[in-house]
Structures are given as structure tokens and as C-alpha cells.
Short mmCIF file of C-alpha atoms in Angstrom, two decimals:
data_model
loop_
_atom_site.label_atom_id
_atom_site.label_comp_id
_atom_site.label_asym_id
_atom_site.label_seq_id
_atom_site.Cartn_x
_atom_site.Cartn_y
_atom_site.Cartn_z
CA GLY U 589 -20.84 42.74 6.99
CA ALA U 590 -24.17 43.05 8.69
CA VAL U 591 -25.47 39.64 7.59
CA HIS U 592 -22.34 37.87 8.81
CA ARG U 593 -22.61 39.66 12.17
CA ALA U 594 -26.31 38.82 12.43
CA LEU U 595 -25.57 35.13 11.79
CA ALA U 596 -22.77 35.18 14.37
CA LEU U 597 -25.20 36.61 16.91
CA GLY U 598 -27.74 33.87 16.17
CA ALA U 599 -30.12 35.53 13.70
CA THR U 600 -31.95 32.95 11.63
CA PHE U 601 -34.71 34.99 9.92
CA PHE U 602 -34.07 37.41 7.06
CA ASP U 603 -36.77 39.48 5.38
CA THR U 604 -36.33 41.00 1.93
CA ALA U 605 -38.26 41.76 -1.27
CA ASP U 606 -37.65 41.74 -5.00
CA SER U 607 -38.40 45.46 -5.12
CA TYR U 608 -35.80 46.50 -2.52
CA GLY U 609 -33.12 48.13 -4.61
CA ALA U 610 -34.64 46.57 -7.73
CA GLY U 611 -33.45 43.13 -6.57
CA GLN U 612 -30.11 44.23 -5.10
CA ALA U 613 -31.16 43.40 -1.52
CA GLU U 614 -31.80 39.79 -2.51
CA GLU U 615 -28.48 39.63 -4.37
CA TRP U 616 -26.55 41.02 -1.39
CA LEU U 617 -28.29 38.68 1.05
CA GLY U 618 -27.65 35.69 -1.20
CA ARG U 619 -23.95 36.52 -1.56
CA ALA U 620 -23.54 37.20 2.16
CA LEU U 621 -25.21 33.95 3.17
CA ARG U 622 -23.18 31.97 0.66
CA SER U 623 -19.87 33.45 1.82
CA SER U 624 -20.57 33.18 5.55
CA ALA U 625 -18.62 30.68 7.62
CA GLN U 626 -21.58 30.46 10.03
CA PRO U 627 -23.98 27.49 9.78
CA LYS U 628 -26.95 28.31 7.57
CA ASP U 629 -29.03 25.15 7.93
CA ASN U 630 -31.68 26.87 10.04
CA VAL U 631 -31.80 30.18 8.16
CA VAL U 632 -35.29 31.21 7.06
CA ILE U 633 -35.68 33.70 4.21
CA CYS U 634 -38.89 35.62 3.66
CA THR U 635 -39.23 37.58 0.45
CA LYS U 636 -42.09 39.48 -1.13
CA PHE U 637 -43.32 40.10 -4.66
CA GLY U 638 -45.94 42.17 -6.44
CA ASN U 639 -44.46 45.67 -6.75
CA ARG U 640 -43.24 46.39 -10.27
CA HIS U 641 -42.01 49.39 -12.22
CA GLY U 642 -43.20 50.14 -15.72
CA GLU U 643 -43.06 53.02 -18.16
CA GLN U 644 -45.88 54.76 -16.27
CA GLY U 645 -44.20 54.23 -12.90
CA PRO U 646 -44.75 51.72 -10.10
CA PHE U 647 -47.70 49.34 -10.13
CA GLN U 648 -48.80 46.14 -8.41
CA ASP U 649 -48.98 42.78 -10.16
CA PHE U 650 -50.06 39.67 -8.27
CA SER U 651 -50.82 37.62 -11.39
CA ALA U 652 -49.78 33.98 -11.68
CA THR U 653 -47.52 34.88 -14.60
CA TYR U 654 -45.63 37.48 -12.59
CA LEU U 655 -45.59 35.22 -9.52
CA ASN U 656 -43.71 32.54 -11.46
CA ALA U 657 -41.24 35.03 -12.93
CA ALA U 658 -40.72 36.76 -9.56
CA VAL U 659 -40.05 33.49 -7.72
CA GLU U 660 -37.54 32.32 -10.32
CA ALA U 661 -35.74 35.67 -10.22
CA SER U 662 -35.70 35.75 -6.41
CA LEU U 663 -34.30 32.21 -6.24
CA ARG U 664 -31.54 33.18 -8.67
CA ARG U 665 -30.66 36.38 -6.79
CA LEU U 666 -30.74 34.65 -3.39
CA GLN U 667 -28.74 31.68 -4.74
CA ARG U 668 -31.23 29.24 -3.24
CA GLU U 669 -33.27 26.27 -4.37
CA ARG U 670 -36.34 27.22 -2.36
CA LEU U 671 -38.05 30.13 -0.63
CA ASP U 672 -39.14 29.59 2.96
CA VAL U 673 -41.79 32.32 2.98
CA LEU U 674 -43.28 34.25 0.05
CA LEU U 675 -45.61 37.16 0.74
CA LEU U 676 -47.69 39.51 -1.38
CA HIS U 677 -45.99 42.90 -1.03
CA SER U 678 -48.52 45.46 0.23
CA PRO U 679 -51.58 43.90 -1.39
CA PRO U 680 -54.71 46.03 -1.74
CA ASP U 681 -57.33 45.66 0.96
#
């Protein structure tokens, strides 16, 4: 797939977010990296958090409580022990 090809061509930085496909992008990236025969020692993953969906629709949440839950969920979906970069996703000015 695309991630395997990117690794073969020397890509080392991957950007994603917990809200892309409601977490599916992180799951796909995690599976692709895990199954790749290419070296992954120098791969850097950047993910974002803060955009949530509730009964009233989308909203932003940058609270410490959600930060902890979002990081744990991202680590699980990405099948990693650490995040290299974590950004606030479209924070208010």
C-alpha cells in the first residue's frame, strides 16, 4: 500500500489525527508500519487530538482528561509505545 511505498522511497514522517476517519487513519497507519519489511527505527509519527463528536455534533476538547484518553487511544490504534509529536488539532486563536 501507500505507506509501504512511502517507506521504500525513504519517507520517515507520517502525520495523522485521532479524528481522521474516527481513528481509522491511525489504525491503518499502525497496521501498515507493523507489517512493513522496511526499517522503521527512524519513523516519526505526528498525531493530533482535540476534535470530538458528541450528540450535538463536533466540538473541541483540549482538557487534560481528554488529552490522557486521546493519547492512550492513539497509542493503541498506532500500535506504539510512544508518540513522537502530539499537536492540538485546530486550536482556537
